[in-house]
Structure formats: C-alpha cells, structure tokens
PDB file of C-alpha atoms in Angstrom:
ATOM      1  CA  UNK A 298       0.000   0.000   0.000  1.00  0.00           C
ATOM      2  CA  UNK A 299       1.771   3.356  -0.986  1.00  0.00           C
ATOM      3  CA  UNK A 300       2.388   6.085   1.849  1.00  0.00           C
ATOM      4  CA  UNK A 301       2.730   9.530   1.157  1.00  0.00           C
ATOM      5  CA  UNK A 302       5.947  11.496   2.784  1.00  0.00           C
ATOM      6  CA  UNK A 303       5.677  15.366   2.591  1.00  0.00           C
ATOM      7  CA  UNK A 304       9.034  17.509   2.847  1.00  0.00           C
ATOM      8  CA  UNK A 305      10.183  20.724   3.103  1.00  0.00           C
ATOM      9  CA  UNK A 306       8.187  22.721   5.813  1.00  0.00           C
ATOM     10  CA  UNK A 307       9.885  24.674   8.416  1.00  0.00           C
ATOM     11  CA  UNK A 308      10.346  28.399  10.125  1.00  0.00           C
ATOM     12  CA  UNK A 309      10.251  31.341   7.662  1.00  0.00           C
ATOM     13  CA  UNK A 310       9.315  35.085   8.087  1.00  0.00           C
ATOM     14  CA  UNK A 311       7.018  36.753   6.023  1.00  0.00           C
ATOM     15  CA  UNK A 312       7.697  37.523   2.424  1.00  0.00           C
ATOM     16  CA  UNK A 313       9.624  34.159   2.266  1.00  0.00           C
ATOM     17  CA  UNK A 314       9.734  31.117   0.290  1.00  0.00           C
ATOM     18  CA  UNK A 315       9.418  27.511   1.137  1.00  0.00           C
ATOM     19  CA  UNK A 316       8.856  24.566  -1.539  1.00  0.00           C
ATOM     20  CA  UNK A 317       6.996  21.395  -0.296  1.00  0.00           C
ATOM     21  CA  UNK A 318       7.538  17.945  -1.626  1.00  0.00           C
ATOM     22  CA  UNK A 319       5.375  14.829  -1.382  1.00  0.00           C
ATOM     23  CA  UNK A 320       6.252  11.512  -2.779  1.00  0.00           C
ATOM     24  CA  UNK A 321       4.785   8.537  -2.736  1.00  0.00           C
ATOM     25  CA  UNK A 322       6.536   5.374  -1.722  1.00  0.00           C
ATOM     26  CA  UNK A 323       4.788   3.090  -5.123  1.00  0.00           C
ATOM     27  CA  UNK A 324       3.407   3.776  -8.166  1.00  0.00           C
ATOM     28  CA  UNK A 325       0.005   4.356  -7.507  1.00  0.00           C
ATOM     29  CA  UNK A 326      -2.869   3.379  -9.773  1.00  0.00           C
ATOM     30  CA  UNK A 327      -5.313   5.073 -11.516  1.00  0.00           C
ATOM     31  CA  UNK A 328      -4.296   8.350 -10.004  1.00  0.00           C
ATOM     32  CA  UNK A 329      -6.968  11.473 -10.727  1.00  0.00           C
ATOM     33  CA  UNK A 330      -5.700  14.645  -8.976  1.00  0.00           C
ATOM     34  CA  UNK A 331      -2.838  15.471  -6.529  1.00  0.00           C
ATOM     35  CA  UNK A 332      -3.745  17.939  -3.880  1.00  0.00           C
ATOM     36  CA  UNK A 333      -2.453  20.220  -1.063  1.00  0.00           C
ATOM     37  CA  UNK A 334      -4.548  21.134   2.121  1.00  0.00           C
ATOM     38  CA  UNK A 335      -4.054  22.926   4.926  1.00  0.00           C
ATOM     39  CA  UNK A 336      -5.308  22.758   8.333  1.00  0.00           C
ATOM     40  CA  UNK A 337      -4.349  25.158  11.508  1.00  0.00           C
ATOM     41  CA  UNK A 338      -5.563  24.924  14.631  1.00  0.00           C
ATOM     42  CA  UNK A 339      -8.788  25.249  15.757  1.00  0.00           C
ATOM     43  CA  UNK A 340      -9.701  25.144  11.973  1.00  0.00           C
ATOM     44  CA  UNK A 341     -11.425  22.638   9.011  1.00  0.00           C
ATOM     45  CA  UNK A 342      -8.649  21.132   6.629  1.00  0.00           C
ATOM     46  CA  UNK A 343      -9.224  23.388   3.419  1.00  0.00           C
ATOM     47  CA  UNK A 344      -7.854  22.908  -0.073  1.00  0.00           C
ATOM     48  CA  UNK A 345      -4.639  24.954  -0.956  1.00  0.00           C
ATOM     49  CA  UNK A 346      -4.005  23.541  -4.352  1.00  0.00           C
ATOM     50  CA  UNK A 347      -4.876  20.502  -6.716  1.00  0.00           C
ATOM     51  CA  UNK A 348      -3.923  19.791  -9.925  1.00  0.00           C
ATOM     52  CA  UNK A 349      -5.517  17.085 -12.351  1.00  0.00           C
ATOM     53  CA  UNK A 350      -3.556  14.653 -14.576  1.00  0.00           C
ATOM     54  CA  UNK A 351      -4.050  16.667 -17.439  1.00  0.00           C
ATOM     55  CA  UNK A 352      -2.300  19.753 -15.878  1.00  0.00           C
ATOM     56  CA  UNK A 353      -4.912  21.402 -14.772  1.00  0.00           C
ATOM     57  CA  UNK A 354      -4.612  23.382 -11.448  1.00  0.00           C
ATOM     58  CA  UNK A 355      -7.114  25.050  -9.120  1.00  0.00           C
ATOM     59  CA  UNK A 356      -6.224  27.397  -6.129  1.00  0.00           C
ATOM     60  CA  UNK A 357      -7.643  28.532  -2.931  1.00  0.00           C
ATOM     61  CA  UNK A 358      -8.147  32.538  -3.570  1.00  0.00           C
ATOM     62  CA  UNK A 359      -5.845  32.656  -0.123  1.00  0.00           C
ATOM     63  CA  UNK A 360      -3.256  31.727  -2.170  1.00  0.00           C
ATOM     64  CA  UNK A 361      -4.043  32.469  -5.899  1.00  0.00           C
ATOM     65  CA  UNK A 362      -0.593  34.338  -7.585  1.00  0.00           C
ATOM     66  CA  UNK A 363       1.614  32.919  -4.929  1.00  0.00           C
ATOM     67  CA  UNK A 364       2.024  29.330  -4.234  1.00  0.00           C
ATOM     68  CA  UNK A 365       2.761  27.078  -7.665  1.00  0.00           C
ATOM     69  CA  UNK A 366       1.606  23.213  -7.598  1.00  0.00           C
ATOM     70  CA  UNK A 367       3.453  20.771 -10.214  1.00  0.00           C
ATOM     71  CA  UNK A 368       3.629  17.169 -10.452  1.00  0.00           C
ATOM     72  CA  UNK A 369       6.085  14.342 -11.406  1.00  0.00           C
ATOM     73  CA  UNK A 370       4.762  11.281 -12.588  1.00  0.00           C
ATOM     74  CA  UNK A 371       7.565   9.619 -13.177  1.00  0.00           C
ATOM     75  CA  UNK A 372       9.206  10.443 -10.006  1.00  0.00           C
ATOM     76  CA  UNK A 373       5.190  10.013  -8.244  1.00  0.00           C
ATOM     77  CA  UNK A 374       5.981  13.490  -6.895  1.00  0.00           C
ATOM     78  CA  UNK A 375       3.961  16.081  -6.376  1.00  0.00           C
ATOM     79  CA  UNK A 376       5.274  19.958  -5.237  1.00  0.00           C
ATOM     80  CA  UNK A 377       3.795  23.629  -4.010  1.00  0.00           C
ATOM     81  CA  UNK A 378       5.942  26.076  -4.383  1.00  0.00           C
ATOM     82  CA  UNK A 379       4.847  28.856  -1.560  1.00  0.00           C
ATOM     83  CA  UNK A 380       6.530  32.837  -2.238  1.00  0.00           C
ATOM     84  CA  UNK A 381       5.339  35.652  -0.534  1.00  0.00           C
ATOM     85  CA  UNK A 382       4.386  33.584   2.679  1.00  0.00           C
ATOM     86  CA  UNK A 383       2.397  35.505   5.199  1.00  0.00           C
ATOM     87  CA  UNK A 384       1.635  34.835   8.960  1.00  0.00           C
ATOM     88  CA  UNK A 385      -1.654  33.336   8.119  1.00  0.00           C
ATOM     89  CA  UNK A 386       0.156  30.736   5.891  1.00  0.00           C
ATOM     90  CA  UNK A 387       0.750  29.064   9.212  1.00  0.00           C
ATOM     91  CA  UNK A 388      -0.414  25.787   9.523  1.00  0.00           C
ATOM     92  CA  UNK A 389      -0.095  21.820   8.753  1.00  0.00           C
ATOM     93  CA  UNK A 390       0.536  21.344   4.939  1.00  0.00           C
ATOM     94  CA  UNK A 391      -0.905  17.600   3.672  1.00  0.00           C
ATOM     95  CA  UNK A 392      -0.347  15.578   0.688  1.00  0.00           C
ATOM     96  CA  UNK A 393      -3.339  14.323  -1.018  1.00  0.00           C
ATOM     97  CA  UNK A 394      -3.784  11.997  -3.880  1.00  0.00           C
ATOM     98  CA  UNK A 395      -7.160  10.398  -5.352  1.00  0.00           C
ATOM     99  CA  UNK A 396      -6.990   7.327  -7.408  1.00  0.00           C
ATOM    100  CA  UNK A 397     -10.162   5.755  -8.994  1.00  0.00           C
ATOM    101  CA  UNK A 398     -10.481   3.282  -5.843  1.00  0.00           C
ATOM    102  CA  UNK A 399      -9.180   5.777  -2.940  1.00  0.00           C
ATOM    103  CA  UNK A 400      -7.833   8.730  -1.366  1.00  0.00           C
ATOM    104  CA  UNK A 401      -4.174   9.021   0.253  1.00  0.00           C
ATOM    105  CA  UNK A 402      -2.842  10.929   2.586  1.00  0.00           C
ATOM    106  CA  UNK A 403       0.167  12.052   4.147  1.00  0.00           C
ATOM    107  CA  UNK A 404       1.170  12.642   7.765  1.00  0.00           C
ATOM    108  CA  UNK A 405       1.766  16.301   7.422  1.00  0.00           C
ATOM    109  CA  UNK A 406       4.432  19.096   7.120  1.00  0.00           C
ATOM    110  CA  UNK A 407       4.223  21.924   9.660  1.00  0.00           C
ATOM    111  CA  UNK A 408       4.527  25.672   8.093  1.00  0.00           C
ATOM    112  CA  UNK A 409       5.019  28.665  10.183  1.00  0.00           C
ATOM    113  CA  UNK A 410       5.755  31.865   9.078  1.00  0.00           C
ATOM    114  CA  UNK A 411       6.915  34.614  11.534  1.00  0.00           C
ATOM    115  CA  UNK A 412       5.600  38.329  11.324  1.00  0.00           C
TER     116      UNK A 412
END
C-alpha cells in the first residue's frame, strides 16, 4: 500500500519562500488529482491547491498568484511552491492523492511563518 511522505516545511518570516515535496513510496494506480490542504488549529482542513492529470490546477483565492503546484509522474511526486508567505500561511501542509479506488494521505508538514 503506498504512503505519502511530505518535505520541506519549516520556520520562515514573512515575504519568504518555502517549496513542499510529497512523494509517494509506489506507483500508484489510476491516479486522478494530486492535492495540497491545509489545516491550523482550531480550523477545518481546506484545499490549498490541486492539480488534475491533465495539468490542470485550481487554487484557494488565499493563495491564488503565490504558491505554484506541479507534479512528477515519473518520479510520483507532487510539489507547491509557496513565495510571498504571510503569517496566516501558518499551519499543517498535507499531501493528497485520489486514485479511482481511494484517497491518500500524508502525515503532514508543519509551516510557520513569523511576522
């Protein structure tokens, strides 16, 4: 059964950059979209980005013009590039992917961005 392992979170202050990485441990079938959440605390888990396997992205308005999501088949990778990070960027950053039987998840990458 494939896992999902998210990267790259940490400490930043505003105005910076971070670039989160998930990867998946197998090939997994069937897959539809690749996805980013969020959740803080307190808070419902809300979309940040998805993008389909034609290329197609969608972005929470939040974030619309600053974070970038791209995939790697090949490497079963997906990214979100995150620029211009403000304070209420803060939060846990998860992988999603949804195949035709099932979604994945991944554990979770904490963001926090000082002010």
């Amino acid at each position: 059964q494939a896992q999902l392992a998210e990267s790259g979170g940490g400490l930043v202050q505003a105005g910076g950059t971070l670039r989160l990485t998930c990867t998946s441990s197998t090939s997994i079938f069937g897959i539809r979209n690749m996805g980013w959440y969020r959740q803080a605390p307190g808070k419902q888990r809300e979309l940040v980005a998805l993008i389909t396997n034609s290329g197609s992205t969608n972005y929470a308005d939040s974030v619309q013009g600053r974070f970038t999501i791209s995939r790697d088949n090949a490497k079963n990778t997906v990214y979100l590039q995150m620029n211009s990070l403000k304070p209420e960027d803060t939060s846990v950053y998860f992988c999603n992917v949804k195949s035709l039987v099932r979604d994945y998840w991944g554990q979770g990458t904490q963001v926090t961005v000082s002010s």
